[in-house]
Short mmCIF file of C-alpha atoms and ligand atoms in Angstrom, two decimals:
data_model
loop_
_atom_site.label_atom_id
_atom_site.label_comp_id
_atom_site.label_asym_id
_atom_site.label_seq_id
_atom_site.Cartn_x
_atom_site.Cartn_y
_atom_site.Cartn_z
CA UNK A 1 -0.20 -0.32 -0.17
CA UNK A 2 0.94 3.03 -0.94
CA UNK A 3 1.39 6.22 1.40
CA UNK A 4 1.12 9.65 1.84
CA UNK A 5 2.00 12.81 3.03
CA UNK A 6 1.20 16.61 2.21
CA UNK A 7 1.92 20.17 3.03
CA UNK A 8 0.77 23.54 1.50
CA UNK A 9 2.66 25.02 -0.85
CA UNK A 10 1.17 28.00 -1.79
CA UNK A 11 -2.02 29.38 -3.32
CA UNK A 12 -2.37 30.91 -6.90
CA UNK A 13 -4.61 33.07 -8.17
CA UNK A 14 -2.44 33.78 -11.72
CA UNK A 15 0.87 32.08 -13.32
CA UNK A 16 3.12 30.08 -11.42
CA UNK A 17 6.70 28.67 -12.45
CA UNK A 18 5.66 25.20 -10.00
CA UNK A 19 2.73 24.82 -12.57
CA UNK A 20 5.34 24.24 -15.20
CA UNK A 21 8.11 22.33 -13.29
CA UNK A 22 7.14 19.09 -14.21
CA UNK A 23 5.19 17.57 -11.46
CA UNK A 24 3.14 16.25 -11.60
CA UNK A 25 -0.53 18.07 -11.24
CA UNK A 26 -3.98 16.18 -9.94
CA UNK A 27 -6.59 18.81 -9.73
CA UNK A 28 -9.80 18.52 -8.40
CA UNK A 29 -12.92 20.49 -8.87
CA UNK A 30 -15.84 20.42 -8.30
CA UNK A 31 -18.91 22.74 -7.22
CA UNK A 32 -19.32 24.95 -4.71
CA UNK A 33 -19.38 22.86 -0.83
CA UNK A 34 -19.56 19.38 -2.77
CA UNK A 35 -16.79 18.88 -0.87
CA UNK A 36 -13.34 19.36 -2.38
CA UNK A 37 -11.27 20.47 -0.24
CA UNK A 38 -12.63 17.51 2.80
CA UNK A 39 -12.16 15.40 0.19
CA UNK A 40 -7.91 16.44 0.21
CA UNK A 41 -7.88 16.16 4.02
CA UNK A 42 -9.15 12.85 3.81
CA UNK A 43 -7.72 11.15 0.91
CA UNK A 44 -4.48 12.77 2.59
CA UNK A 45 -5.46 11.60 6.14
CA UNK A 46 -4.59 15.52 7.44
CA UNK A 47 -7.17 16.66 8.40
CA UNK A 48 -6.42 20.31 8.70
CA UNK A 49 -4.62 20.59 5.19
CA UNK A 50 -7.15 22.41 2.94
CA UNK A 51 -9.53 25.05 4.61
CA UNK A 52 -13.50 23.60 4.39
CA UNK A 53 -16.46 25.33 5.72
CA UNK A 54 -19.86 24.58 5.63
CA UNK A 55 -20.51 27.92 3.80
CA UNK A 56 -20.13 27.39 0.59
CA UNK A 57 -17.30 29.67 -1.60
CA UNK A 58 -15.00 28.65 0.73
CA UNK A 59 -11.66 28.46 -1.26
CA UNK A 60 -11.11 31.65 -3.71
CA UNK A 61 -7.36 30.79 -4.85
CA UNK A 62 -6.11 27.21 -6.08
CA UNK A 63 -4.27 25.94 -3.14
CA UNK A 64 -0.74 24.21 -4.30
CA UNK A 65 -0.01 20.77 -2.29
CA UNK A 66 2.53 18.60 -2.19
CA UNK A 67 2.16 15.49 -1.96
CA UNK A 68 4.86 12.86 -1.04
CA UNK A 69 3.89 9.27 -2.58
CA UNK A 70 6.18 6.79 -0.68
CA UNK A 71 5.94 2.87 -1.81
CA UNK A 72 5.44 3.26 -5.46
CA UNK A 73 7.47 1.20 -7.91
CA UNK A 74 9.14 2.19 -10.76
CA UNK A 75 7.31 3.26 -13.97
CA UNK A 76 8.11 0.73 -16.59
CA UNK A 77 10.82 1.13 -18.77
CA UNK A 78 11.87 3.42 -15.69
CA UNK A 79 15.01 0.16 -15.13
CA UNK A 80 16.66 1.12 -18.33
CA UNK A 81 17.36 4.38 -16.89
CA UNK A 82 17.45 4.11 -12.90
CA UNK A 83 20.54 2.49 -11.64
CA UNK A 84 17.98 1.98 -7.99
CA UNK A 85 15.04 0.72 -10.52
CA UNK A 86 17.54 -1.84 -11.86
CA UNK A 87 18.58 -2.98 -8.68
CA UNK A 88 14.89 -4.41 -7.98
CA UNK A 89 13.99 -1.65 -4.76
CA UNK A 90 10.88 0.22 -4.61
CA UNK A 91 11.38 3.77 -5.30
CA UNK A 92 11.95 6.36 -3.21
CA UNK A 93 8.84 8.82 -3.64
CA UNK A 94 7.30 10.57 -5.92
CA UNK A 95 6.22 13.96 -5.96
CA UNK A 96 2.79 15.21 -7.23
CA UNK A 97 1.11 18.67 -7.01
CA UNK A 98 -2.77 18.45 -5.80
CA UNK A 99 -4.78 21.64 -6.68
CA UNK A 100 -7.53 22.25 -4.76
CA UNK A 101 -10.05 24.76 -7.28
CA UNK A 102 -12.93 27.33 -5.82
CA UNK A 103 -16.48 25.86 -6.97
CA UNK A 104 -18.18 27.02 -9.20
CA UNK A 105 -22.03 27.72 -9.45
CA UNK A 106 -22.31 29.32 -5.79
CA UNK A 107 -25.51 31.58 -6.76
CA UNK A 108 -24.82 33.98 -3.55
CA UNK A 109 -21.57 34.89 -4.83
CA UNK A 110 -21.04 38.83 -6.23
CA UNK A 111 -21.25 38.42 -9.79
CA UNK A 112 -17.39 40.40 -9.34
CA UNK A 113 -16.88 37.42 -7.46
CA UNK A 114 -18.45 34.61 -9.81
CA UNK A 115 -16.44 36.01 -12.64
CA UNK A 116 -13.09 35.96 -11.32
CA UNK A 117 -13.54 32.48 -9.77
CA UNK A 118 -14.80 31.23 -13.53
CA UNK A 119 -11.93 32.66 -14.46
CA UNK A 120 -8.96 31.75 -12.15
CA UNK A 121 -10.51 27.79 -13.47
CA UNK A 122 -11.02 28.38 -16.78
CA UNK A 123 -7.55 29.84 -17.10
CA UNK A 124 -5.85 27.56 -15.01
CA UNK A 125 -7.89 24.13 -17.27
CA UNK A 126 -7.71 25.42 -20.81
CA UNK A 127 -5.40 28.72 -21.22
CA UNK A 128 -2.59 28.09 -18.80
CA UNK A 129 0.40 25.90 -19.47
CA UNK A 130 0.07 23.75 -16.39
CA UNK A 131 -0.64 20.02 -17.68
CA UNK A 132 -2.73 17.78 -15.54
CA UNK A 133 -2.11 14.21 -15.29
CA UNK A 134 -5.82 13.58 -13.81
CA UNK A 135 -9.02 15.99 -13.23
CA UNK A 136 -11.06 14.62 -10.69
CA UNK A 137 -14.48 15.95 -10.68
CA UNK A 138 -15.94 15.59 -8.34
CA UNK A 139 -19.81 15.74 -8.13
CA UNK A 140 -22.90 14.81 -5.58
CA UNK A 141 -23.57 11.19 -4.80
CA UNK A 142 -27.14 12.41 -3.11
CA UNK A 143 -27.84 15.18 -5.38
CA UNK A 144 -26.58 14.23 -8.86
CA UNK A 145 -24.67 16.05 -11.13
CA UNK A 146 -26.38 19.01 -12.51
CA UNK A 147 -25.96 21.18 -15.38
CA UNK A 148 -23.33 23.16 -13.68
CA UNK A 149 -21.47 20.15 -13.79
CA UNK A 150 -22.63 18.72 -17.68
CA UNK A 151 -20.72 21.79 -18.63
CA UNK A 152 -17.77 21.24 -17.05
CA UNK A 153 -17.65 17.57 -17.89
CA UNK A 154 -18.73 18.77 -21.97
CA UNK A 155 -15.43 21.01 -21.56
CA UNK A 156 -12.87 18.84 -19.53
CA UNK A 157 -14.08 16.37 -22.83
CA UNK A 158 -13.65 18.72 -25.57
CA UNK A 159 -10.08 19.34 -24.22
CA UNK A 160 -9.48 15.69 -23.93
CA UNK A 161 -8.49 15.94 -20.19
CA UNK A 162 -7.79 12.68 -18.11
CA UNK A 163 -11.00 12.35 -16.19
CA UNK A 164 -12.59 10.67 -13.40
CA UNK A 165 -15.94 11.51 -11.26
CA UNK A 166 -15.90 10.99 -7.49
CA UNK A 167 -19.59 10.46 -6.15
CA UNK A 168 -18.96 12.31 -3.40
CA UNK A 169 -20.81 12.49 0.24
CA UNK A 170 -22.78 8.23 -0.57
CA UNK A 171 -22.56 8.66 3.12
CA UNK A 172 -25.81 10.68 3.40
CA UNK A 173 -27.64 8.10 1.01
CA UNK A 174 -29.80 5.72 2.72
CA UNK A 175 -28.11 2.13 2.20
CA UNK A 176 -31.27 0.82 0.60
CA UNK A 177 -31.10 3.32 -2.25
CA UNK A 178 -27.36 3.88 -2.82
CA UNK A 179 -27.43 0.99 -4.90
CA UNK A 180 -29.80 2.42 -7.52
CA UNK A 181 -28.99 6.17 -7.29
CA UNK A 182 -24.96 5.33 -8.19
CA UNK A 183 -26.69 3.04 -10.65
CA UNK A 184 -28.26 6.35 -12.21
CA UNK A 185 -25.77 8.42 -11.80
CA UNK A 186 -23.37 6.14 -13.64
CA UNK A 187 -25.32 5.94 -16.60
CA UNK A 188 -25.94 10.00 -16.77
CA UNK A 189 -22.16 10.48 -17.18
CA UNK A 190 -21.65 7.93 -19.54
CA UNK A 191 -18.18 6.33 -20.48
CA UNK A 192 -16.01 7.97 -17.38
CA UNK A 193 -14.88 5.76 -14.35
CA UNK A 194 -17.26 6.85 -11.45
CA UNK A 195 -15.88 6.23 -7.84
CA UNK A 196 -18.40 6.57 -4.46
CA UNK A 197 -17.05 7.96 -1.90
CA UNK A 198 -17.66 9.74 1.52
CA UNK A 199 -15.10 12.05 3.65
CA UNK A 200 -16.84 11.62 6.23
CA UNK A 201 -16.49 7.47 6.23
CA UNK A 202 -13.53 6.92 4.07
CA UNK A 203 -15.66 5.13 1.83
CA UNK A 204 -13.72 4.72 -1.35
CA UNK A 205 -10.90 5.99 -0.04
CA UNK A 206 -8.90 2.84 -1.07
CA UNK A 207 -10.32 3.27 -4.84
CA UNK A 208 -9.58 6.57 -5.24
CA UNK A 209 -6.11 6.43 -4.12
CA UNK A 210 -5.45 3.43 -6.70
CA UNK A 211 -6.32 5.21 -9.63
CA UNK A 212 -5.33 8.95 -8.21
CA UNK A 213 -1.46 7.14 -8.18
CA UNK A 214 -2.07 4.46 -10.79
P1 GTP B 1 -15.38 25.53 -1.80
O1 GTP B 1 -14.21 25.55 -0.94
O2 GTP B 1 -16.74 26.03 -1.25
O3 GTP B 1 -15.59 24.76 -3.43
O4 GTP B 1 -16.54 24.11 -1.18
P2 GTP B 1 -15.56 22.56 -1.01
O5 GTP B 1 -15.92 21.68 -2.57
O6 GTP B 1 -14.81 22.52 -0.76
O7 GTP B 1 -16.70 21.93 0.23
P3 GTP B 1 -15.79 21.58 1.50
O8 GTP B 1 -14.48 20.27 1.43
O9 GTP B 1 -15.17 22.99 2.30
O10 GTP B 1 -17.13 21.07 2.32
C1 GTP B 1 -18.38 21.18 2.21
C2 GTP B 1 -19.13 20.90 3.00
O11 GTP B 1 -19.01 19.87 2.97
C3 GTP B 1 -18.74 20.38 4.34
O12 GTP B 1 -19.62 21.22 5.80
C4 GTP B 1 -18.59 19.19 5.08
O13 GTP B 1 -17.91 19.00 6.28
C5 GTP B 1 -19.56 19.02 3.74
N1 GTP B 1 -18.83 17.67 3.52
C6 GTP B 1 -17.88 17.33 2.58
N2 GTP B 1 -17.57 15.95 1.97
C7 GTP B 1 -18.00 15.20 3.13
C8 GTP B 1 -19.31 13.87 2.69
O14 GTP B 1 -18.81 13.38 2.20
N3 GTP B 1 -19.83 13.75 3.45
C9 GTP B 1 -20.51 14.52 4.13
N4 GTP B 1 -22.01 13.92 4.84
N5 GTP B 1 -20.94 15.70 4.07
C10 GTP B 1 -19.26 16.18 3.94
MG1 MG B 2 -12.66 23.88 -0.54
#
C-alpha cells in the first residue's frame, strides 16, 4: 500500500513557475460546497490540511499541496535509466501537486466574485501552461450531476482531459437506495469511471487513491 504525506505549498491567483516545473498535477474540481477540500483532507489523512467550511464558496484561490507518495514502484521502462530501479528496489518517493480549486456555481457570490473564480478555473484548466495528469471532477452523490457539472464535464471532454468522477457524500444516501442511485449516476455520466466516496466515513478511499496514483 502506498502512503501519502502532504503539505500546503501556496495559493495561486495567477500564473506561477511551479505549474511548469514538471511535477504531475492532480486537479480537484467541482461545485462549491461539494466537498473538494474535505476530500483532499480525507485522502491524505491530514484533517486540517485544506480549509473546509459549511458555507459554500470557501476556497477562492487555487491551493497547491505537495504530496509525497511512498512505496510506489518504478514505471515500466524506468529500469533502463535508473540504477535504483535496476536493482529491483522500490523508488524512494514520487512527488505530485494536488490542486484544490475554487468551486463553481455558488449563486450567492457577487457577480464579480463569480466571474473572477470562473476566470481562474477556466484559465488554469484551459489557458495556462499547466498539464494535468488527472482531473478529478467531484459531484454530489445525493444531488446527482447538475447542469453546471455537465457543462464542466463537456468542456473537460472537449479538451481531452484525463477525467475521473467522484460521487461524494455517499454517506448521505440511505443504504437501501445507494446502489440504484449510483447506477443512475453512472448511466448519466457515460463512459467515465465513477468512484463512490465519503470523506465522513472513508468509503472509496482505497479505490480513489489507487485511481489517482495509478
Ligand atoms: P468550496 O471551497 O466552497 O468550493 O467547497 P468545497 O467543495 O471545498 O467543500 P468543503 O470540503 O469545504 O465541504 C463543504 C461541506 O460539506 C462541509 O460542511 C463538509 O463537512 C461537508 N462534506 C464534505 N464531504 C462530505 C462527505 O463526504 N459527507 C458529508 N456528509 N459531508 C461532507
Ligand atoms: Mg474548498
